[in-house]
JSON list of N, CA and C in Angstrom, two decimals:
[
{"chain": "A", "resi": 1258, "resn": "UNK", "atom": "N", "xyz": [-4.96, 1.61, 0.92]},
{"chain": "A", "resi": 1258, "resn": "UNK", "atom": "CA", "xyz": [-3.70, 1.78, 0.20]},
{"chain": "A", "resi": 1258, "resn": "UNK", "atom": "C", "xyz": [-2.84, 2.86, 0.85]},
{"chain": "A", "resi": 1259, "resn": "UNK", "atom": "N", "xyz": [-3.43, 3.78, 1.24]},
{"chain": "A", "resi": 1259, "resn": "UNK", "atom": "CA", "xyz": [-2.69, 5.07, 1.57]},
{"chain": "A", "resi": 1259, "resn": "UNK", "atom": "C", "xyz": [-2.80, 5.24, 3.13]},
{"chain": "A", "resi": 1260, "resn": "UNK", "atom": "N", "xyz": [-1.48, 6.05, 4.15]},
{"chain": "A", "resi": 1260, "resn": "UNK", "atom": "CA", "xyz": [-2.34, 6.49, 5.39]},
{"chain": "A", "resi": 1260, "resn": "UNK", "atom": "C", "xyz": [-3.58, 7.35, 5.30]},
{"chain": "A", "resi": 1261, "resn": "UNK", "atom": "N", "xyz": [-3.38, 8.23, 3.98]},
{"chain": "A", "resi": 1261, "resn": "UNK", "atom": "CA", "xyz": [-5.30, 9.05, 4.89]},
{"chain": "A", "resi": 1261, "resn": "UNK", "atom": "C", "xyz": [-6.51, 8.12, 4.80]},
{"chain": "A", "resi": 1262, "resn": "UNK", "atom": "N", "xyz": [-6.69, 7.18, 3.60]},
{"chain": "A", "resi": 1262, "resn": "UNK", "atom": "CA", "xyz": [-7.53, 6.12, 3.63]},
{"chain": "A", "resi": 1262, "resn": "UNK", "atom": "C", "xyz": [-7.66, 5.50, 4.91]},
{"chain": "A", "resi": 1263, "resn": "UNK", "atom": "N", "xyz": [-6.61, 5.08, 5.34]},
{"chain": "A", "resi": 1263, "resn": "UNK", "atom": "CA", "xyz": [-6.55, 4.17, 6.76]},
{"chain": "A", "resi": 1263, "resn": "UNK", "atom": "C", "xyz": [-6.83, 5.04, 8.25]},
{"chain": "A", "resi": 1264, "resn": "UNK", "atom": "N", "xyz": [-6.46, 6.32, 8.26]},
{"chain": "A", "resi": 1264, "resn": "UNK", "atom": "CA", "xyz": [-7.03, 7.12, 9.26]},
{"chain": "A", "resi": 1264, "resn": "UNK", "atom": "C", "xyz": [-8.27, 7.26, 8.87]},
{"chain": "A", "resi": 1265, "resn": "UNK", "atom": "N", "xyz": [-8.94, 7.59, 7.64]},
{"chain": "A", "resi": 1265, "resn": "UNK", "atom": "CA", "xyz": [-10.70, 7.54, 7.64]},
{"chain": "A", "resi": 1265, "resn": "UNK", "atom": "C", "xyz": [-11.02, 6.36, 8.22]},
{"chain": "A", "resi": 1266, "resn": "UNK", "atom": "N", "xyz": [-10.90, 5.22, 7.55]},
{"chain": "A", "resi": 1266, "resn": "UNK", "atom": "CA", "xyz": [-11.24, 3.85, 8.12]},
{"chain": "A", "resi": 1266, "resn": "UNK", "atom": "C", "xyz": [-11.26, 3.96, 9.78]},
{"chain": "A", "resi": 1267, "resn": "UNK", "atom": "N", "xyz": [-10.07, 4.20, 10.53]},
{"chain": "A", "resi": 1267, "resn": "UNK", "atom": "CA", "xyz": [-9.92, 4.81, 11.71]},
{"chain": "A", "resi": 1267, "resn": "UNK", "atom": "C", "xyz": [-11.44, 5.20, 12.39]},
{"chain": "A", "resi": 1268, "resn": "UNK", "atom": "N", "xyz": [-11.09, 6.65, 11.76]},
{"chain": "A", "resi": 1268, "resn": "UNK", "atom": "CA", "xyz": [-12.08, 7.57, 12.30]},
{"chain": "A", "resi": 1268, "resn": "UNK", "atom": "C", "xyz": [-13.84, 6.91, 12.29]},
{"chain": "A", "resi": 1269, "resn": "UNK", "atom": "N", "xyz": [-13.69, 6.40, 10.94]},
{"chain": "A", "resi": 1269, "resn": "UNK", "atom": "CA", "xyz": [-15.42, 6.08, 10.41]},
{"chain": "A", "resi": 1269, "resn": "UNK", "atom": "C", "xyz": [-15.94, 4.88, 11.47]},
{"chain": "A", "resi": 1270, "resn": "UNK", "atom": "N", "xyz": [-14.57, 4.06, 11.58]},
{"chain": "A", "resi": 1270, "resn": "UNK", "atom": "CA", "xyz": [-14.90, 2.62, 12.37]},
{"chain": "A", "resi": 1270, "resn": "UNK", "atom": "C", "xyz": [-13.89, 2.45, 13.83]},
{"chain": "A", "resi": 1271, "resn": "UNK", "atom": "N", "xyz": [-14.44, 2.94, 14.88]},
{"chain": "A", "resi": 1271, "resn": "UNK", "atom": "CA", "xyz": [-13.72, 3.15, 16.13]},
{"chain": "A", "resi": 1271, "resn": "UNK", "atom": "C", "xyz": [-13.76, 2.12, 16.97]},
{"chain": "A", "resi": 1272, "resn": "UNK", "atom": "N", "xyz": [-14.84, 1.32, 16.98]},
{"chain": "A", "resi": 1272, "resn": "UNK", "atom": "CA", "xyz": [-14.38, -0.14, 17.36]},
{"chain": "A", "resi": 1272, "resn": "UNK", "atom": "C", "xyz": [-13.81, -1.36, 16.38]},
{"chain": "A", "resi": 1273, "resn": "UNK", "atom": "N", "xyz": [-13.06, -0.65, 15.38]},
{"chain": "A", "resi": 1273, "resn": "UNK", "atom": "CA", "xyz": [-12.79, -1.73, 15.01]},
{"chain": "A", "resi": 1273, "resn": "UNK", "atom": "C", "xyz": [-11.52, -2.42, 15.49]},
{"chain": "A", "resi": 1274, "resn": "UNK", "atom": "N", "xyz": [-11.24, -4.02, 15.37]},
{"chain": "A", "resi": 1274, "resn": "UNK", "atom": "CA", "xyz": [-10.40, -4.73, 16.57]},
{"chain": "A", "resi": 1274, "resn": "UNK", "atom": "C", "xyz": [-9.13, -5.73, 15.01]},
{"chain": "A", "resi": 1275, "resn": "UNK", "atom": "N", "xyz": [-8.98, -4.62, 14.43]},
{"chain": "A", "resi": 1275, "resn": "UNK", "atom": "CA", "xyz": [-7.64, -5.24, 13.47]},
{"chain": "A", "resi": 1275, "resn": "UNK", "atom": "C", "xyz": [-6.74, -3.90, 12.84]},
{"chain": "A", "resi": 1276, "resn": "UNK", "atom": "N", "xyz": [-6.07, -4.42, 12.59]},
{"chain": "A", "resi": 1276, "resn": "UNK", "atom": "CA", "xyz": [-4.65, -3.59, 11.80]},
{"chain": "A", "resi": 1276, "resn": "UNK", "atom": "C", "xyz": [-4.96, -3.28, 10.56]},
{"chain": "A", "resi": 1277, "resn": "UNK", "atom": "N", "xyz": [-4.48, -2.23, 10.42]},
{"chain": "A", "resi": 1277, "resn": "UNK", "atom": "CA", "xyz": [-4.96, -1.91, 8.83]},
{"chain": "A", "resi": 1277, "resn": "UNK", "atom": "C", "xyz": [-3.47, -1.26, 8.33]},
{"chain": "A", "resi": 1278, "resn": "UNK", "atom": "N", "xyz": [-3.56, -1.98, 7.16]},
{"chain": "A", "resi": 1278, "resn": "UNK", "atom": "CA", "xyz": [-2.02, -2.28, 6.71]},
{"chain": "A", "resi": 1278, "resn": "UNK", "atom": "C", "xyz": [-1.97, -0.58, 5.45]},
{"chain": "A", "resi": 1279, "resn": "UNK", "atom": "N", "xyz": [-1.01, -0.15, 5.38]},
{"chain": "A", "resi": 1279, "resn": "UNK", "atom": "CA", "xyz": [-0.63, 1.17, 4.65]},
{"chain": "A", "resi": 1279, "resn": "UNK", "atom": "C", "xyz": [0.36, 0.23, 3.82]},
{"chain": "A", "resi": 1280, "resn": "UNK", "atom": "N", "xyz": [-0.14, 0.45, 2.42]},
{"chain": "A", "resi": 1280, "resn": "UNK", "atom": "CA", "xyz": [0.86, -0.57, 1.29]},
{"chain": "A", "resi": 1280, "resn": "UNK", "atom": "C", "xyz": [1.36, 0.72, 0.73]},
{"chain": "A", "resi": 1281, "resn": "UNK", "atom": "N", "xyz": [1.28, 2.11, 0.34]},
{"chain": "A", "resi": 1281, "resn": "UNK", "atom": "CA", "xyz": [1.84, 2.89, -0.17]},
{"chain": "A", "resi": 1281, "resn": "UNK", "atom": "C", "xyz": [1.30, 4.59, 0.63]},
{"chain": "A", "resi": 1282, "resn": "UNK", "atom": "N", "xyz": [2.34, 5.18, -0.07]},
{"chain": "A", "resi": 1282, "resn": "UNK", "atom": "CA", "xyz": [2.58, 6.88, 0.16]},
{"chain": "A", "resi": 1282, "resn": "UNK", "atom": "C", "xyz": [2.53, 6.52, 2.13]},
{"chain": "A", "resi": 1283, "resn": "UNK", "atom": "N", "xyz": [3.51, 5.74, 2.56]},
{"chain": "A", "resi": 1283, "resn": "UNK", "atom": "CA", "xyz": [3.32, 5.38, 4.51]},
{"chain": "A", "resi": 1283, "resn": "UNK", "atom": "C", "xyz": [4.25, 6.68, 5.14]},
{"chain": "A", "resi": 1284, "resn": "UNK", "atom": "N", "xyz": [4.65, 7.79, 4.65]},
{"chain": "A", "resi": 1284, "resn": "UNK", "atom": "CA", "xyz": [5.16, 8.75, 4.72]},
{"chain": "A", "resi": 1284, "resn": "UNK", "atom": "C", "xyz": [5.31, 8.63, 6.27]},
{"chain": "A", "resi": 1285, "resn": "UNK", "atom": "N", "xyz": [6.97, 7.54, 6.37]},
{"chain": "A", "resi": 1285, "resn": "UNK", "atom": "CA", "xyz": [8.18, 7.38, 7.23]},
{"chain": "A", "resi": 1285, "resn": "UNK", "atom": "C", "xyz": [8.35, 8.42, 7.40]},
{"chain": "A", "resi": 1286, "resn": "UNK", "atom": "N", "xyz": [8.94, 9.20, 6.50]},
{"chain": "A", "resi": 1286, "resn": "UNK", "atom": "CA", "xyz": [10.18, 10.18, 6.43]},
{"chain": "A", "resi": 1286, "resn": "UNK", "atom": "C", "xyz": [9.17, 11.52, 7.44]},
{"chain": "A", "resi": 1287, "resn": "UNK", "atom": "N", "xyz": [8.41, 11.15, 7.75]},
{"chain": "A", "resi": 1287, "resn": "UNK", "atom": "CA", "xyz": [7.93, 12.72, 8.90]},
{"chain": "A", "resi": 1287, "resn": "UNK", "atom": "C", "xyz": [7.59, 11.69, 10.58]},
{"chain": "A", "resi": 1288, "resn": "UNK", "atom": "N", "xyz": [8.40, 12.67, 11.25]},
{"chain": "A", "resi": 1288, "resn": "UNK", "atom": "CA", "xyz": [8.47, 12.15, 12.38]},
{"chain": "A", "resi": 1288, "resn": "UNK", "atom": "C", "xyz": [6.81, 12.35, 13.54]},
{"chain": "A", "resi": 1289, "resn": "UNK", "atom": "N", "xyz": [5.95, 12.70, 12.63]},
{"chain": "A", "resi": 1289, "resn": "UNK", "atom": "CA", "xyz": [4.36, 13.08, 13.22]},
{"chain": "A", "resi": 1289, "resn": "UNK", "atom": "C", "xyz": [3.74, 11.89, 13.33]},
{"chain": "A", "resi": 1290, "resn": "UNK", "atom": "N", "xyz": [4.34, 11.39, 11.53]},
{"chain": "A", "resi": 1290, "resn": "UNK", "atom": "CA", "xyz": [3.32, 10.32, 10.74]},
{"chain": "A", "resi": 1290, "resn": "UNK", "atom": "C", "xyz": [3.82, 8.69, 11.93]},
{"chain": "A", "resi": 1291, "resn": "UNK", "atom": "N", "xyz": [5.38, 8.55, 11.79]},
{"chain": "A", "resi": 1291, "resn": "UNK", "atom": "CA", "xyz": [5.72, 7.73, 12.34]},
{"chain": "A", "resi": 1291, "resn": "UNK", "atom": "C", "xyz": [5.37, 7.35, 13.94]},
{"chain": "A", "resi": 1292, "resn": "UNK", "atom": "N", "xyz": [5.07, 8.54, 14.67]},
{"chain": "A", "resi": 1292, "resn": "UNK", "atom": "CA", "xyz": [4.23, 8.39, 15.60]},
{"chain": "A", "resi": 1292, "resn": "UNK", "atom": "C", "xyz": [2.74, 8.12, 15.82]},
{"chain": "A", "resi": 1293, "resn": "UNK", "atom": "N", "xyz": [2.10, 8.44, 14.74]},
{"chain": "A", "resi": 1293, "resn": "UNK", "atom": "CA", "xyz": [0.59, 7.76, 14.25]},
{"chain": "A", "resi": 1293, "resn": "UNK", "atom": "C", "xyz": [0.84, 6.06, 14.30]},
{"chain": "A", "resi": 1294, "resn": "UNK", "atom": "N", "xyz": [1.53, 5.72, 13.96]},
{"chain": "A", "resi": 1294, "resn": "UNK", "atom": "CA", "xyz": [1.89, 4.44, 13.36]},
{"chain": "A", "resi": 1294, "resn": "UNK", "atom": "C", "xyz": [1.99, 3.86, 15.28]},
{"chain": "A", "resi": 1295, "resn": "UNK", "atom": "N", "xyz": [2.75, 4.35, 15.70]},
{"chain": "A", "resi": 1295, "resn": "UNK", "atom": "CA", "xyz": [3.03, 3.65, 17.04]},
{"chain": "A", "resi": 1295, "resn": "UNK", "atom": "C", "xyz": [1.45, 3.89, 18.22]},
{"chain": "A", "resi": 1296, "resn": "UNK", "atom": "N", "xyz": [0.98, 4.68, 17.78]},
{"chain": "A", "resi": 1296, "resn": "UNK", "atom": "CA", "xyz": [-0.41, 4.87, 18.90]},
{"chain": "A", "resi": 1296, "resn": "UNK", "atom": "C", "xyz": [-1.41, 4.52, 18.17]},
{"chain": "A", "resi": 1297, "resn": "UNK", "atom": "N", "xyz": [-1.66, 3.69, 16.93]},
{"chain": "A", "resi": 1297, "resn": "UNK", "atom": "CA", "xyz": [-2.69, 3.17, 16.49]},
{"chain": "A", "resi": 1297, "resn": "UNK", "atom": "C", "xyz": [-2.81, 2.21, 15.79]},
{"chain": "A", "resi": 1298, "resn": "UNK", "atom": "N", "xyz": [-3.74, 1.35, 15.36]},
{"chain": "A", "resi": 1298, "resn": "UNK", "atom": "CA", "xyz": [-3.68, -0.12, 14.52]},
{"chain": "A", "resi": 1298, "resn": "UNK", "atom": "C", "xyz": [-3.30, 0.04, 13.31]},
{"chain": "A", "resi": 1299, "resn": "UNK", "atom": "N", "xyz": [-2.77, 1.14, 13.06]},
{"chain": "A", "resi": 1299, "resn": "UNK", "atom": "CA", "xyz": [-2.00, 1.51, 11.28]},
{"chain": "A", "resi": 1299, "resn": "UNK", "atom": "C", "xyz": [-0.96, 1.11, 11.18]},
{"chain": "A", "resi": 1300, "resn": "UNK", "atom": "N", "xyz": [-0.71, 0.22, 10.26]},
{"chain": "A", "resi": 1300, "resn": "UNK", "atom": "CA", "xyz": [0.94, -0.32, 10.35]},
{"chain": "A", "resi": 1300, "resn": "UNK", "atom": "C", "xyz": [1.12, -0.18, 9.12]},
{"chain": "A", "resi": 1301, "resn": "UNK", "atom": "N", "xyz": [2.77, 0.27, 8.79]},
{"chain": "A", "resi": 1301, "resn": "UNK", "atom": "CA", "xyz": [3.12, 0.54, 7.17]},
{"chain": "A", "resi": 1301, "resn": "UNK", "atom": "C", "xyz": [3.93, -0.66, 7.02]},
{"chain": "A", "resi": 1302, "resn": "UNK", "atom": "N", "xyz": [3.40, -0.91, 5.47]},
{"chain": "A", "resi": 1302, "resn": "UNK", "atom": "CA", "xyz": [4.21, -2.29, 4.72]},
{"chain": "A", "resi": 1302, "resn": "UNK", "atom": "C", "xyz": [5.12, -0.95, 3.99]},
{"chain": "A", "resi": 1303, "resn": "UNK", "atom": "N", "xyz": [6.83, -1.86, 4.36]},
{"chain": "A", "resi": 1303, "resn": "UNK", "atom": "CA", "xyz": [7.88, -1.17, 3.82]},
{"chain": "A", "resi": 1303, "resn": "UNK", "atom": "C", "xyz": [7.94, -1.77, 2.45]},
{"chain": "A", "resi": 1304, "resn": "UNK", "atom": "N", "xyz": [8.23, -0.70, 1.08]},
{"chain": "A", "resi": 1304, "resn": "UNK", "atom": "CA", "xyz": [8.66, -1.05, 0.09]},
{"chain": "A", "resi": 1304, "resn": "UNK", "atom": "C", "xyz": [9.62, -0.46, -0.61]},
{"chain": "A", "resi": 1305, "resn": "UNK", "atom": "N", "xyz": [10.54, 0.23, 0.72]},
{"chain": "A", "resi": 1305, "resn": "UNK", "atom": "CA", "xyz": [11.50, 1.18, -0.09]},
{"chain": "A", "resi": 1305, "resn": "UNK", "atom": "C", "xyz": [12.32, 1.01, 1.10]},
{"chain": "A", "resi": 1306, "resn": "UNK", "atom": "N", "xyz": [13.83, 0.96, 0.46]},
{"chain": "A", "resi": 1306, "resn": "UNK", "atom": "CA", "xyz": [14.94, 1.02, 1.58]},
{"chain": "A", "resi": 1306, "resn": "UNK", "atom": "C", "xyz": [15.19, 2.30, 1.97]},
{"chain": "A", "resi": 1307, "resn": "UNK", "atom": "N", "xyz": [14.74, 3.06, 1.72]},
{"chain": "A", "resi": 1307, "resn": "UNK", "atom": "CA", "xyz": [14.85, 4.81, 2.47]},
{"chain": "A", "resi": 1307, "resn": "UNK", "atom": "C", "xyz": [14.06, 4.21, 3.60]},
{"chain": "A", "resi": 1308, "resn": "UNK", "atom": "N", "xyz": [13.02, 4.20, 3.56]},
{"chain": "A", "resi": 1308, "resn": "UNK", "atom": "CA", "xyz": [11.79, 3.82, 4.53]},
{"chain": "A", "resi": 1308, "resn": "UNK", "atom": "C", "xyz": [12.39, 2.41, 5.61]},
{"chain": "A", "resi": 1309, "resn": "UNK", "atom": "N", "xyz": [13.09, 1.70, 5.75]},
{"chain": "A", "resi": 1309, "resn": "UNK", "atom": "CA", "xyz": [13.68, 0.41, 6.09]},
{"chain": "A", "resi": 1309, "resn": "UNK", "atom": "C", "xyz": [14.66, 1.54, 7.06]},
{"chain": "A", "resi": 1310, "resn": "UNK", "atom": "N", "xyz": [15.74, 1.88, 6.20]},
{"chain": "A", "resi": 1310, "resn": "UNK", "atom": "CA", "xyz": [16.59, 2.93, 6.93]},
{"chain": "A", "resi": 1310, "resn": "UNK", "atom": "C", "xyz": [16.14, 3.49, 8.32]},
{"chain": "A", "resi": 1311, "resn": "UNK", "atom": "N", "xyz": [15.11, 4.14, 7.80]},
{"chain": "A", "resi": 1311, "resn": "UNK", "atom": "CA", "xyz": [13.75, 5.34, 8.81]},
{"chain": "A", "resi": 1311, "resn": "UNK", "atom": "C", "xyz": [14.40, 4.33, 10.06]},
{"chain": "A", "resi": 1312, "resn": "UNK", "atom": "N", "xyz": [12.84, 3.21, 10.06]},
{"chain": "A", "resi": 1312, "resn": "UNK", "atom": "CA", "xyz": [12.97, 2.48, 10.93]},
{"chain": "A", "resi": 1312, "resn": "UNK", "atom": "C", "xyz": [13.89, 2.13, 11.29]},
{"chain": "A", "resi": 1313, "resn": "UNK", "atom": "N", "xyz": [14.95, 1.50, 11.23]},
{"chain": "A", "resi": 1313, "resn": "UNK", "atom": "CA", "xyz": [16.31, 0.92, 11.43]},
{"chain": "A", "resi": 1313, "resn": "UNK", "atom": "C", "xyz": [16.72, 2.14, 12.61]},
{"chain": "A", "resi": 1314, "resn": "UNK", "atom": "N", "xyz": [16.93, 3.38, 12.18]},
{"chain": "A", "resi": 1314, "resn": "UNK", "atom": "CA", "xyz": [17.65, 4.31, 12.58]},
{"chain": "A", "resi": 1314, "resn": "UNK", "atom": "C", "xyz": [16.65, 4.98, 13.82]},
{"chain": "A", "resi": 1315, "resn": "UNK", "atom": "N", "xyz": [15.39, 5.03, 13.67]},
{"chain": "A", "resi": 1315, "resn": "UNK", "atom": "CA", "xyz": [14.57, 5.82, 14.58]},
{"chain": "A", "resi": 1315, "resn": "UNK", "atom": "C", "xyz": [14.12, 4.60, 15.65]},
{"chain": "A", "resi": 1316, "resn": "UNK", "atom": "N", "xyz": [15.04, 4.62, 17.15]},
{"chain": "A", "resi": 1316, "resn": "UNK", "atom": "CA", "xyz": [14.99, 3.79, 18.42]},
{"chain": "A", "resi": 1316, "resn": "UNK", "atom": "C", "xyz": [13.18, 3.63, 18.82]},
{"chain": "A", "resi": 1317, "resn": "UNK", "atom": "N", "xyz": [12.62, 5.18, 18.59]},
{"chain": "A", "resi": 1317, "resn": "UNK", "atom": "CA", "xyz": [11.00, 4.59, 19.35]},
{"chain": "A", "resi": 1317, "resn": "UNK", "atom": "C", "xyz": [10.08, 3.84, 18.27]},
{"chain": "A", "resi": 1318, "resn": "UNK", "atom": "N", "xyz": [10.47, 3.67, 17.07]},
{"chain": "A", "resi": 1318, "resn": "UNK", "atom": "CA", "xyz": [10.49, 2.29, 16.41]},
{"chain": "A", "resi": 1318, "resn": "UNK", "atom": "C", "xyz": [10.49, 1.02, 16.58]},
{"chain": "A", "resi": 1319, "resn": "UNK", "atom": "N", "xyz": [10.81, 0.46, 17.80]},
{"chain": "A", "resi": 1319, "resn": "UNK", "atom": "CA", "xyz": [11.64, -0.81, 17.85]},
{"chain": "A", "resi": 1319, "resn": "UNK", "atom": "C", "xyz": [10.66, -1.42, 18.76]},
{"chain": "A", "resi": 1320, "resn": "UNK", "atom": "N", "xyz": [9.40, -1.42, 18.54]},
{"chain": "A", "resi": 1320, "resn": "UNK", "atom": "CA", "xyz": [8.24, -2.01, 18.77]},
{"chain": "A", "resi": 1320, "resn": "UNK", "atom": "C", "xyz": [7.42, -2.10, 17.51]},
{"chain": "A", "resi": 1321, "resn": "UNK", "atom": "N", "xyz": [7.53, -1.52, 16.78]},
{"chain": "A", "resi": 1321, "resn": "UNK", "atom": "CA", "xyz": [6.35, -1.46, 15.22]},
{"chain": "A", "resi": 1321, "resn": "UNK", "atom": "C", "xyz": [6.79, -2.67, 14.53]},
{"chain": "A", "resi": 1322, "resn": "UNK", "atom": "N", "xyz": [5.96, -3.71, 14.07]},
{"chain": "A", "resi": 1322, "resn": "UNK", "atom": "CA", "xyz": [5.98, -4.60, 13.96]},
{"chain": "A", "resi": 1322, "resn": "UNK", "atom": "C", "xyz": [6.36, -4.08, 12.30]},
{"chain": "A", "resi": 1323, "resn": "UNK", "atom": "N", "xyz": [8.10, -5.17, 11.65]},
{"chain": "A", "resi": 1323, "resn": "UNK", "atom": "CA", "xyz": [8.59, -5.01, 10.74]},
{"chain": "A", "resi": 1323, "resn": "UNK", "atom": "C", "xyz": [7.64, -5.86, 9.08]},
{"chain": "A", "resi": 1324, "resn": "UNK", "atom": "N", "xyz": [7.12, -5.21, 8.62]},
{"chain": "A", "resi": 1324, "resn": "UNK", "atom": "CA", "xyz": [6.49, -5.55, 7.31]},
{"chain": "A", "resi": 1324, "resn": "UNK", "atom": "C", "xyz": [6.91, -5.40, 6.41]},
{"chain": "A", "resi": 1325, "resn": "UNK", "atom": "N", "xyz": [7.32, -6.10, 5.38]},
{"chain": "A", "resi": 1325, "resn": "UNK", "atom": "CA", "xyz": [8.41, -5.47, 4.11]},
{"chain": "A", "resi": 1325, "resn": "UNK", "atom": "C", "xyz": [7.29, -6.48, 3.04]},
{"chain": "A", "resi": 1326, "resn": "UNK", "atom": "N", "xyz": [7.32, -5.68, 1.92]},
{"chain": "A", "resi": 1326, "resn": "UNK", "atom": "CA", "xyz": [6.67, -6.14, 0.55]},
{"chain": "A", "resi": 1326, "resn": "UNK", "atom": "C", "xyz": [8.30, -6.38, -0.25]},
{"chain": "A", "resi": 1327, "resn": "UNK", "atom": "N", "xyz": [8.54, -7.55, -0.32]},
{"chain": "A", "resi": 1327, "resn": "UNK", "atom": "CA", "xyz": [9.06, -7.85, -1.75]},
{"chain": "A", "resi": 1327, "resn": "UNK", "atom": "C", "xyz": [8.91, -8.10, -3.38]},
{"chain": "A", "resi": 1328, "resn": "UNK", "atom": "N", "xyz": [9.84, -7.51, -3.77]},
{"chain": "A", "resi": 1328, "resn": "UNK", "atom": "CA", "xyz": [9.17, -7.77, -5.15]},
{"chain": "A", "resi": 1328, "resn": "UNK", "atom": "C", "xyz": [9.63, -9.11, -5.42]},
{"chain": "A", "resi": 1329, "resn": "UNK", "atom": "N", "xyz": [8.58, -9.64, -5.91]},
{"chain": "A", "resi": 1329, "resn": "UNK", "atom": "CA", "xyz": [8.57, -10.95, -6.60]},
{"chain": "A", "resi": 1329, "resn": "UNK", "atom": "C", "xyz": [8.44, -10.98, -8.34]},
{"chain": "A", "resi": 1330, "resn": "UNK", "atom": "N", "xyz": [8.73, -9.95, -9.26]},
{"chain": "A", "resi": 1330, "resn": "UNK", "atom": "CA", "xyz": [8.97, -10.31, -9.84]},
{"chain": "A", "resi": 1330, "resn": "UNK", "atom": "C", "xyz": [7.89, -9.34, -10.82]},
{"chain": "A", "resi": 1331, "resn": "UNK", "atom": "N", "xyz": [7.47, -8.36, -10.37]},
{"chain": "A", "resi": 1331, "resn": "UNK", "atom": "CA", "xyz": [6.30, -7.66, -11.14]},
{"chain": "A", "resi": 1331, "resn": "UNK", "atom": "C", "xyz": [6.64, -6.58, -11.15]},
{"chain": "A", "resi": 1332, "resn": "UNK", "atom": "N", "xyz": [7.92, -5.97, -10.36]},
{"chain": "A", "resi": 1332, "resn": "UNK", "atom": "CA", "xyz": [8.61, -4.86, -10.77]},
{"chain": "A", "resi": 1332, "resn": "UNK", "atom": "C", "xyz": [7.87, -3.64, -10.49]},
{"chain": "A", "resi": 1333, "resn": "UNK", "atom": "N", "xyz": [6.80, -3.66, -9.87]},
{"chain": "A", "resi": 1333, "resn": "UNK", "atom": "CA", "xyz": [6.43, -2.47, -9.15]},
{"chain": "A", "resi": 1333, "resn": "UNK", "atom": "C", "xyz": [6.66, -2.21, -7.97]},
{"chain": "A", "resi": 1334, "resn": "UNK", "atom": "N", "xyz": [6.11, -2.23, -6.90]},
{"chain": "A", "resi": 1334, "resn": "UNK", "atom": "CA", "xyz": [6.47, -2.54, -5.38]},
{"chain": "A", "resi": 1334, "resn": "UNK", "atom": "C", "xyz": [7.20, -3.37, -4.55]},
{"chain": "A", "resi": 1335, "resn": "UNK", "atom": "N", "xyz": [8.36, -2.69, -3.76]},
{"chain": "A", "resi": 1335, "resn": "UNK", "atom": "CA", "xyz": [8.98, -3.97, -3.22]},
{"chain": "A", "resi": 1335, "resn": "UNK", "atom": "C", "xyz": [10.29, -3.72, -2.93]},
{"chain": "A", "resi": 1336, "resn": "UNK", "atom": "N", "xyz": [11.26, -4.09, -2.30]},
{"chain": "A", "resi": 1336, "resn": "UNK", "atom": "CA", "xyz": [12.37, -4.46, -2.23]},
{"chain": "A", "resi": 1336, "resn": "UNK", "atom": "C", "xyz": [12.86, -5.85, -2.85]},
{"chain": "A", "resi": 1337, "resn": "UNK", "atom": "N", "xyz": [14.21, -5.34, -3.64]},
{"chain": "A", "resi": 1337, "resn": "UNK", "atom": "CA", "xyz": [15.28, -6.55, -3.88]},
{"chain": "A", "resi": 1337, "resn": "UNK", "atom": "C", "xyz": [15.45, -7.82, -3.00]}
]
């Protein structure tokens, strides 16, 4: 659910050969975290247009493969 979950997973399992998806707290907004994201199989699912923005606006971005959660209708997570 979270990046530190997904960096343990990381750390605990070093051969592992898939992506591990960050559905919440993918803390865009620090330019450390967003570089974690580009040098490892951690990829954040966007559910906030602040976070959409991030990406949009930050160029060494423009390889991270775009993931967006919509809300469908359950009104928790998601974009419009």
């Amino acid at each position: 659910a979270s990046l530190g979950e997904a960096m343990r997973i990381c750390e605990e399992s070093p051969g592992l050969g898939a992506d591990i998806l960050v559905f919440s707290d993918t803390e865009m907004e620090h330019a450390t975290t967003r570089a974690l994201y580009l040098d490892s199989r951690i990829k954040p699912v966007l559910h906030h247009v602040r976070d959409l923005e991030i990406v949009k606006s930050d160029n060494s971005l423009s390889k991270l493969p775009l993931i967006i959660k919509l809300n469908t209708g359950m009104n928790r997570l998601g974009l419009t």
